[in-house]
mmCIF file of C-alpha atoms in Angstrom:
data_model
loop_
_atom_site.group_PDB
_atom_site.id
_atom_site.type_symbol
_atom_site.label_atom_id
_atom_site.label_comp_id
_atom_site.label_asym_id
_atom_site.label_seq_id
_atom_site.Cartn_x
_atom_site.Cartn_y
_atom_site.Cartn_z
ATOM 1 C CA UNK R 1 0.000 0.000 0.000
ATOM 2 C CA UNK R 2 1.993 3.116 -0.674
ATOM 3 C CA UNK R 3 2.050 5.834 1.961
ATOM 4 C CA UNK R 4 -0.532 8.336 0.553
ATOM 5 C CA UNK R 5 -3.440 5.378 1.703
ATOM 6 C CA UNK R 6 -1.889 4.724 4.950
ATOM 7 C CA UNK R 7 -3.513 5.730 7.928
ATOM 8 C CA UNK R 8 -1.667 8.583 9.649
ATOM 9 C CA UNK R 9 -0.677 7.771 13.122
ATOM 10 C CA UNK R 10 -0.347 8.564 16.294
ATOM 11 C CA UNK R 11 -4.949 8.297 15.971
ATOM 12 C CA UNK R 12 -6.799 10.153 18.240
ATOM 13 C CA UNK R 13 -10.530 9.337 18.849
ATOM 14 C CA UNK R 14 -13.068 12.256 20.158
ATOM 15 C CA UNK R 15 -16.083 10.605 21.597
ATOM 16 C CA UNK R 16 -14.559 7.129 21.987
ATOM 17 C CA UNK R 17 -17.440 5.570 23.937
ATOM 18 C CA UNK R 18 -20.136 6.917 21.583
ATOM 19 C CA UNK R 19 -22.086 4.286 19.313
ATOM 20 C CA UNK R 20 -19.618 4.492 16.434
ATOM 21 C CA UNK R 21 -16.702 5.461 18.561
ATOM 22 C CA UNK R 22 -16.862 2.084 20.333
ATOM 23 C CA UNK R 23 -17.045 -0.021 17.069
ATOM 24 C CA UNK R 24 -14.145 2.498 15.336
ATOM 25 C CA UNK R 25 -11.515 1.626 18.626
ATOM 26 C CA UNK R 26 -12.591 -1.955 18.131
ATOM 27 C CA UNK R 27 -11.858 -1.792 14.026
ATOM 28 C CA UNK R 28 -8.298 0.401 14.786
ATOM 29 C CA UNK R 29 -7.398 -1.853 17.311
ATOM 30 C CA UNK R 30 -8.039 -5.147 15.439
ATOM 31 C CA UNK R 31 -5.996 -3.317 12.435
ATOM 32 C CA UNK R 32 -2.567 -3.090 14.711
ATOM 33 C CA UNK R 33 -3.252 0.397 15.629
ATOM 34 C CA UNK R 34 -2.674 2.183 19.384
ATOM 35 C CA UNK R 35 -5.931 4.146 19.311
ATOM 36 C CA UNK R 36 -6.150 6.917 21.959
ATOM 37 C CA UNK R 37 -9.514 7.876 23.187
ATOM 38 C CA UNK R 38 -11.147 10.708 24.273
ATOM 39 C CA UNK R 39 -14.395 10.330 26.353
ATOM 40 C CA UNK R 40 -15.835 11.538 29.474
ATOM 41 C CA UNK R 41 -16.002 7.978 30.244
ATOM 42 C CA UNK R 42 -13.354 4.900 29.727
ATOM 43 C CA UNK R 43 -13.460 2.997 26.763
ATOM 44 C CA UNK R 44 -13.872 -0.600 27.028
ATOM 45 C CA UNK R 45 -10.500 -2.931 26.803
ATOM 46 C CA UNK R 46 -6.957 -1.605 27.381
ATOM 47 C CA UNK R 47 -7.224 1.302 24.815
ATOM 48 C CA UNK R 48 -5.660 4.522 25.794
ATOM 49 C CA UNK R 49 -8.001 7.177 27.215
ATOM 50 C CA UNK R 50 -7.561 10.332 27.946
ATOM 51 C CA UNK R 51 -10.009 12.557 30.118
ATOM 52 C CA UNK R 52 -10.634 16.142 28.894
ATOM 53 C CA UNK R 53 -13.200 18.390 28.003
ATOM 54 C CA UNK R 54 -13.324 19.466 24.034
ATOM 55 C CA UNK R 55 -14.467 23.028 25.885
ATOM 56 C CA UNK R 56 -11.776 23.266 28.249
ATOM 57 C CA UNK R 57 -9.409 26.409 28.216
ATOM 58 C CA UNK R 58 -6.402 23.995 28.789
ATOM 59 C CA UNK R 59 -7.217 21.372 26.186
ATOM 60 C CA UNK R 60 -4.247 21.896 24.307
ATOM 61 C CA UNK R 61 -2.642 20.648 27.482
ATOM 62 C CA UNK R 62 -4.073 17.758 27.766
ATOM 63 C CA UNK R 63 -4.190 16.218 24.277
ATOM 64 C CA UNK R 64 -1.761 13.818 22.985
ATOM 65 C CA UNK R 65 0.243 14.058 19.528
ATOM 66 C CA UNK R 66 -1.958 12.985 16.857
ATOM 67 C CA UNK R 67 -1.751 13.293 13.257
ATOM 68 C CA UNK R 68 -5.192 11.728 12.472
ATOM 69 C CA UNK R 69 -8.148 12.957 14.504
ATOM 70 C CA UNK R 70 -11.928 10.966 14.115
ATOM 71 C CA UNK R 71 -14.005 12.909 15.774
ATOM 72 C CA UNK R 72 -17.728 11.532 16.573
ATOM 73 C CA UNK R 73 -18.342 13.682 20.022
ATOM 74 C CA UNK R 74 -21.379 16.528 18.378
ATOM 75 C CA UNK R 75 -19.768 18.161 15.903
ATOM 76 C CA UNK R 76 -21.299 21.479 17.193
ATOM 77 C CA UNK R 77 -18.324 21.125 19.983
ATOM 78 C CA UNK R 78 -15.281 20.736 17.415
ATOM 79 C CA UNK R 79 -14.878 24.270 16.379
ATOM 80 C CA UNK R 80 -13.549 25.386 19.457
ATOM 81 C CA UNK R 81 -11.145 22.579 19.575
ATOM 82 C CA UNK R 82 -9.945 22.996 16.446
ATOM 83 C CA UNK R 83 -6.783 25.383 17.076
ATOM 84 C CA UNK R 84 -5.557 22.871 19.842
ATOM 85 C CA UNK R 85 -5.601 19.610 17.772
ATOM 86 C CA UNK R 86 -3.716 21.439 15.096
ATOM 87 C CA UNK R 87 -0.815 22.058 17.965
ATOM 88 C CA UNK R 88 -0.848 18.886 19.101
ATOM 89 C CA UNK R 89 -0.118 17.986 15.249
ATOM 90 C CA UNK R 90 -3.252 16.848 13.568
ATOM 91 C CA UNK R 91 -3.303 16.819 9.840
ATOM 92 C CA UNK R 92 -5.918 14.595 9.031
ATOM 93 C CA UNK R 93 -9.595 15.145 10.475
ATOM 94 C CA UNK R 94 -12.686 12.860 9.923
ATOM 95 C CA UNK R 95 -15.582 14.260 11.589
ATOM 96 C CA UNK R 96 -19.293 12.923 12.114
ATOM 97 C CA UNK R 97 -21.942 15.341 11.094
ATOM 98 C CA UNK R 98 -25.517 14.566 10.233
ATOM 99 C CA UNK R 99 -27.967 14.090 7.783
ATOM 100 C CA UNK R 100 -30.284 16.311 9.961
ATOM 101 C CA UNK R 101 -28.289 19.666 9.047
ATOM 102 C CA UNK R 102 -31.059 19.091 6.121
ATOM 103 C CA UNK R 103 -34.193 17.175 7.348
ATOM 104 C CA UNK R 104 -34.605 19.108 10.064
ATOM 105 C CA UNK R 105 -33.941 22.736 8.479
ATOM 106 C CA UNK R 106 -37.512 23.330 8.010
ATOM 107 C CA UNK R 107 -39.050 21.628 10.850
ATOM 108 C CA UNK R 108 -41.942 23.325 12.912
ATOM 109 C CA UNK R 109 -39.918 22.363 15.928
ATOM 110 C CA UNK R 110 -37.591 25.219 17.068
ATOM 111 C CA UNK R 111 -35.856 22.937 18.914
ATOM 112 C CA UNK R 112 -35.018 20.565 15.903
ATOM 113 C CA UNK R 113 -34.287 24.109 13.734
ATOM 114 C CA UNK R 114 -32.042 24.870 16.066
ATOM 115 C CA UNK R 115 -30.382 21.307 15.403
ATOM 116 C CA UNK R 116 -30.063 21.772 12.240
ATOM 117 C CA UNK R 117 -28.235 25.357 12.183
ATOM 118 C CA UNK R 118 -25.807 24.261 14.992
ATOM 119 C CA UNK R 119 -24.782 21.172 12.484
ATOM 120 C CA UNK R 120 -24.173 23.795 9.176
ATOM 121 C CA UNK R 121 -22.240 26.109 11.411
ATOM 122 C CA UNK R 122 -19.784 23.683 12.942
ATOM 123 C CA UNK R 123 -19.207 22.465 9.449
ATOM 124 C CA UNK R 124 -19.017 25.601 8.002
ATOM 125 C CA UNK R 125 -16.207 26.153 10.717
ATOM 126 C CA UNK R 126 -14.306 22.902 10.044
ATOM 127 C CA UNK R 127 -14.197 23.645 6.456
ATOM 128 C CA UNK R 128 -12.773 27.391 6.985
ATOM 129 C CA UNK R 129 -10.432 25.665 9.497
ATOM 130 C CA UNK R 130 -9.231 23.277 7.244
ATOM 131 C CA UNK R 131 -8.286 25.926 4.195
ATOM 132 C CA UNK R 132 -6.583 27.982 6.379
ATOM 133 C CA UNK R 133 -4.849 26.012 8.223
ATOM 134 C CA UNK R 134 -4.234 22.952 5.075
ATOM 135 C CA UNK R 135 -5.769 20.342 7.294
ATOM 136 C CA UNK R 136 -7.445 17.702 5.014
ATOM 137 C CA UNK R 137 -10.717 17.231 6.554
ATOM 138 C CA UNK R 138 -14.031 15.066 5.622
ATOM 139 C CA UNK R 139 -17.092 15.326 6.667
ATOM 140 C CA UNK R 140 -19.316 12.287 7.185
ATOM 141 C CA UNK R 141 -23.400 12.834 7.208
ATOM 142 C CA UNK R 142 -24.993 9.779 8.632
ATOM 143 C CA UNK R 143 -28.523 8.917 7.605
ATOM 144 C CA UNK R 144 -30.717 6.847 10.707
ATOM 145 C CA UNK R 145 -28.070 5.113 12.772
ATOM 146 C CA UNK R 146 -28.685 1.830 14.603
ATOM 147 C CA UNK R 147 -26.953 -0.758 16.726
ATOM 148 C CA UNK R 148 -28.977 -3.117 17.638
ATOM 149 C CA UNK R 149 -29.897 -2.747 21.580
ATOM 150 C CA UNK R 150 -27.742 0.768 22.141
ATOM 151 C CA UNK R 151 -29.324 3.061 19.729
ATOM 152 C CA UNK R 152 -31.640 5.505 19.968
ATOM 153 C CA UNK R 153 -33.486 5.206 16.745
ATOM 154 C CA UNK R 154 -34.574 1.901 15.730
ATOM 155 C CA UNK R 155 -33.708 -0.032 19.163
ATOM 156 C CA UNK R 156 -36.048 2.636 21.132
ATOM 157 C CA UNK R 157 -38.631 1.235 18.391
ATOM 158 C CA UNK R 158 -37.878 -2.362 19.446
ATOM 159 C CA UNK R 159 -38.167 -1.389 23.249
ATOM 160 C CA UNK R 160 -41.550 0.080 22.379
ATOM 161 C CA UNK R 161 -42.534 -2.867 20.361
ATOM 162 C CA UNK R 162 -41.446 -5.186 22.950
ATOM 163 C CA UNK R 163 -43.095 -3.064 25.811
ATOM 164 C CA UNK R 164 -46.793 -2.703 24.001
ATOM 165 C CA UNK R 165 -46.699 -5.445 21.485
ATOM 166 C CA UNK R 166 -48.609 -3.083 18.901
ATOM 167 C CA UNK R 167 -46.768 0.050 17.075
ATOM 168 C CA UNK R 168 -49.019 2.764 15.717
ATOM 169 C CA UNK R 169 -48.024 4.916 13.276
ATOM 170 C CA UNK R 170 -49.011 8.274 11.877
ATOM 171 C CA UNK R 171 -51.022 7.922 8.541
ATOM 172 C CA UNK R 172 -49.316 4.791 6.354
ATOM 173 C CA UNK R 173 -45.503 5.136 7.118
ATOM 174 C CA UNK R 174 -44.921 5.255 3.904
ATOM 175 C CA UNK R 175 -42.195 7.751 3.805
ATOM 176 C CA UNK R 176 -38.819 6.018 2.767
ATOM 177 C CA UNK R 177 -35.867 5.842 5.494
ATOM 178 C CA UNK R 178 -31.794 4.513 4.801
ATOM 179 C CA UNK R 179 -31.222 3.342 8.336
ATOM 180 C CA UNK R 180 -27.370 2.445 8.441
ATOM 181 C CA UNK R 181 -25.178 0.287 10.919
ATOM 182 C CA UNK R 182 -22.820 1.917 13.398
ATOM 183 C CA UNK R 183 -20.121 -0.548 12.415
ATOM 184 C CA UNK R 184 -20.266 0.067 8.725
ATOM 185 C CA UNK R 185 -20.193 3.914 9.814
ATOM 186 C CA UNK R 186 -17.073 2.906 11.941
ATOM 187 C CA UNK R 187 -15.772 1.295 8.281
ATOM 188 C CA UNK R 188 -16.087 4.356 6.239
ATOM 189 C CA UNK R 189 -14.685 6.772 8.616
ATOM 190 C CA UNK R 190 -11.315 4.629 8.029
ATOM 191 C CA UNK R 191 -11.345 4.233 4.699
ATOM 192 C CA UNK R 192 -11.911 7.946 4.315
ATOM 193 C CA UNK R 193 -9.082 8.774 6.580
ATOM 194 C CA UNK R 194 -6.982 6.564 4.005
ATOM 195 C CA UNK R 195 -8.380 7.582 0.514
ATOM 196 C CA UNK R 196 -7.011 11.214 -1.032
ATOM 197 C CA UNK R 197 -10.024 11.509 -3.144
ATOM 198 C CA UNK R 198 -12.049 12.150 0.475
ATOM 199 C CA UNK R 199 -9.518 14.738 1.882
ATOM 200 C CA UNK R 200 -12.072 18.081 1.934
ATOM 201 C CA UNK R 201 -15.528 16.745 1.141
ATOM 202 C CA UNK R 202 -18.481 15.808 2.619
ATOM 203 C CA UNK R 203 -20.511 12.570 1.993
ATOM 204 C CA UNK R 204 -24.150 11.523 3.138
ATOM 205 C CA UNK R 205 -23.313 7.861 4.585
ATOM 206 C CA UNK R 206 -26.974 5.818 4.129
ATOM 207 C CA UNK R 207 -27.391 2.365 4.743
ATOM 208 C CA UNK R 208 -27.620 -0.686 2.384
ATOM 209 C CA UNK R 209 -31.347 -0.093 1.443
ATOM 210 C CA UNK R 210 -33.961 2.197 1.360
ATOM 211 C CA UNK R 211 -37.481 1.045 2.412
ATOM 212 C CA UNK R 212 -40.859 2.579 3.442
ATOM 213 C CA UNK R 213 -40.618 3.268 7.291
ATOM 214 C CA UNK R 214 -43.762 1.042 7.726
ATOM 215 C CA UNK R 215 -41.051 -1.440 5.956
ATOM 216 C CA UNK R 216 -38.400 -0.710 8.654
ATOM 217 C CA UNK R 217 -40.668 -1.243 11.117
ATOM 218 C CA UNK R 218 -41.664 -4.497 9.914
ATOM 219 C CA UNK R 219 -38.043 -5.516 10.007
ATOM 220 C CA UNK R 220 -37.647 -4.374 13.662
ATOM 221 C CA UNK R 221 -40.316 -6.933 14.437
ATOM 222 C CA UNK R 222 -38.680 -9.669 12.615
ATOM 223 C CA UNK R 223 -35.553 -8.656 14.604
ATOM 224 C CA UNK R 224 -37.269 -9.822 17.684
ATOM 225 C CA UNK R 225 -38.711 -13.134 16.308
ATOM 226 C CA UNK R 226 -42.224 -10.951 16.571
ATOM 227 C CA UNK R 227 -45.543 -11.129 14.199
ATOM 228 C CA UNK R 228 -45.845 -7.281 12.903
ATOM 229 C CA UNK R 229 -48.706 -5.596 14.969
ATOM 230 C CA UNK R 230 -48.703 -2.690 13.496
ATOM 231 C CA UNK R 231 -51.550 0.149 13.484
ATOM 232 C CA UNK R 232 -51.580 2.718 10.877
ATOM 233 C CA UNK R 233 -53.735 6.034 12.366
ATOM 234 C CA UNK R 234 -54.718 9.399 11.367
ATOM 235 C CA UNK R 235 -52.523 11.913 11.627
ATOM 236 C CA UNK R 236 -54.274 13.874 14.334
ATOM 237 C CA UNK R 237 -54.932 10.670 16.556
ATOM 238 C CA UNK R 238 -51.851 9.322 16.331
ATOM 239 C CA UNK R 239 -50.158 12.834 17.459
ATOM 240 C CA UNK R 240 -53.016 12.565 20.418
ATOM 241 C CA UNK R 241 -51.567 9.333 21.405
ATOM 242 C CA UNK R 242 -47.900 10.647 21.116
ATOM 243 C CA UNK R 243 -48.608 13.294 23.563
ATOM 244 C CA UNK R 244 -50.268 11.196 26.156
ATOM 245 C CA UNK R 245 -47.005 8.661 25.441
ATOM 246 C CA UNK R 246 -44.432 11.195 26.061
ATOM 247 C CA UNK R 247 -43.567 9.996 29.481
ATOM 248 C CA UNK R 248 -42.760 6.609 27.798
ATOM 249 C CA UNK R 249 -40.690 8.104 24.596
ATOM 250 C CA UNK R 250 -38.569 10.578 25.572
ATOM 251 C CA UNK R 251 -38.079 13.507 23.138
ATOM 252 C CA UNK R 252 -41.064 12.653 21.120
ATOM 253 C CA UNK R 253 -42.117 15.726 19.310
ATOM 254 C CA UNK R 254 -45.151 16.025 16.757
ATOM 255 C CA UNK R 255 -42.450 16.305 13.719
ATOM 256 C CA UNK R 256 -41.709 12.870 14.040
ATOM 257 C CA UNK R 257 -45.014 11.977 13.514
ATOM 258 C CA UNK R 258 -45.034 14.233 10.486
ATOM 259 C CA UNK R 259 -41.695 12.701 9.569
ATOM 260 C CA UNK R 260 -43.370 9.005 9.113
ATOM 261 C CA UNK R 261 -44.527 10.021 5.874
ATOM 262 C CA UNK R 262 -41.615 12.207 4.425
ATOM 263 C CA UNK R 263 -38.705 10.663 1.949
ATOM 264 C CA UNK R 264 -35.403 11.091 3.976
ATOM 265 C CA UNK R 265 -33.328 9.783 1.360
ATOM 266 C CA UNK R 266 -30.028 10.255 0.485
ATOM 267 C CA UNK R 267 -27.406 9.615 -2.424
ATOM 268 C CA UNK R 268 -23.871 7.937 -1.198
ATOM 269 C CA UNK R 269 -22.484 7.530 -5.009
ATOM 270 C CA UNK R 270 -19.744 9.733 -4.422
ATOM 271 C CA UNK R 271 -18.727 7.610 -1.298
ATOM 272 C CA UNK R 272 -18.422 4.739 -2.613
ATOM 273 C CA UNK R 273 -16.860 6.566 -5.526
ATOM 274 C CA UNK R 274 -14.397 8.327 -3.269
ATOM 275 C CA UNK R 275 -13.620 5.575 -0.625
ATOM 276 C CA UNK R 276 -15.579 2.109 -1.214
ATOM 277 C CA UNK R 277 -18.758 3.190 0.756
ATOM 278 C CA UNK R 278 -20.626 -0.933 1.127
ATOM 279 C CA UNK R 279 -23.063 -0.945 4.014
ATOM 280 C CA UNK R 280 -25.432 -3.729 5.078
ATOM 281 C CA UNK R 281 -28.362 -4.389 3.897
ATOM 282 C CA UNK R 282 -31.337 -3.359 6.934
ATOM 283 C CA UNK R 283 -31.486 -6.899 8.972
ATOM 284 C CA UNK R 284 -31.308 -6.025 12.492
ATOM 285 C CA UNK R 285 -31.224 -8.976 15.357
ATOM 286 C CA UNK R 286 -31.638 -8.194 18.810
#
């Protein structure tokens, strides 16, 4: 392999324990690499792990050398780290946006708006960053991420499933979803840390199909060795029910009821253009 598609060591992982960081230290470490991990928590195994806070005023103090930086902590909190990872010698950043800089731009929900801007600015700041600076950056935009049992997405639909047997859902669910593995995610960020063709661009990352939601739902319940009970409602009723469930689904809002219908569909040619982008097809087994 010449030395242009050779991972850049010493590695430095921001957000280490976080659904993807966990499967990326397992992938490094399995490759021969010496991750080191940032977290506000330890990372499983006998990777290195360093304690900090991305907002500290001394952060430049406590980071190690690294040359290649994967950072999966909210990208919103990058910016400010930015000048100290560049001291500390980083040359190569892969960072973890989302998919909702754009899905949730016009939402009725302020708080989801509010999502949505915080995701464009920080990587409207990496990118500056990176062109003044000549750090080669990429930016990775994640569709519906799953693992099964530790996500929030389709593993808080399982938990509901499991908990009240029947899922409703607003109107027919037919709007079409990409859900995409954490460990495939893991995948790509390496092999866009390694390909030149990735160095300043940013890719939607979706998974191996795209189905209807009432589709991905179905799967869930095959995923548990379950008979589909599912209950397609009105609009307004099923955005009744979602209030009065709120205590149960944390976060619910009335968009994602809205949501059930809407295509959230992205195109990944480029990435597997750029860097070999193959994710799973949607199969989850809990």
């Amino acid at each position: 392999m010449s030395a242009e598609n050779t991972l850049k060591t010493p590695i430095l992982v921001l957000g280490a324990t976080s659904l993807i960081g966990t499967f990326l230290m397992a992938r490094l470490q399995a490759a021969g690499h010496e991750p080191m991990g940032l977290s506000r928590r330890p990372p499983g195994g006998d990777a290195c792990w360093i304690d900090a806070d991305l907002r500290g005023d001394d952060l430049a103090e406590q980071l190690p050398g690294a040359a290649t930086v994967f950072a999966l902590s909210p990208i919103w909190l990058l910016p400010d780290a930015l000048p100290a990872l560049k001291a500390r010698g980083m040359t190569r950043l892969v960072a973890f946006s989302s998919t909702s800089r754009f899905t949730k731009e016009a939402s009725p929900e302020a708080s989801e708006r509010a999502v949505a801007k915080a995701l464009a600015d920080a990587e409207n700041a990496v990118e500056a960053f990176g062109a003044e600076h000549g750090i080669a950056w990429t930016i990775l935009r994640p569709t519906l991420i799953y693992a099964e049992g530790r996500d929030g997405n389709v593993s808080r639909l399982a938990g509901l499933i499991r908990r009240f047997k029947v899922l409703p859902l607003s109107g027919t669910g037919e709007g079409l979803r990409q859900p995409v593995h954490a460990d495939d995610l893991a995948a790509g960020a390496i092999a866009a840390a390694t390909a030149p063709a990735a160095s300043n661009r940013a890719y939607a990352l979706v998974g191996g199909e795209t189905l209807a939601y009432r589709d991905m739902v179905r799967r869930i319940y095959e995923g548990l060795g379950r008979t589909p009970l599912i209950a397609p409602l009105p609009p307004w009723l099923f955005s009744l029910l979602l209030t009065l469930a709120r205590p149960f689904f944390p976060g619910a809002t009335a968009a994602m009821g809205a949501r059930m219908s809407q295509d959230l569909v992205f195109d990944a040619a480029d990435a597997v253009r750029d860097f070999g982008w193959s994710p799973r097809d949607f199969h989850p087994r809990f």
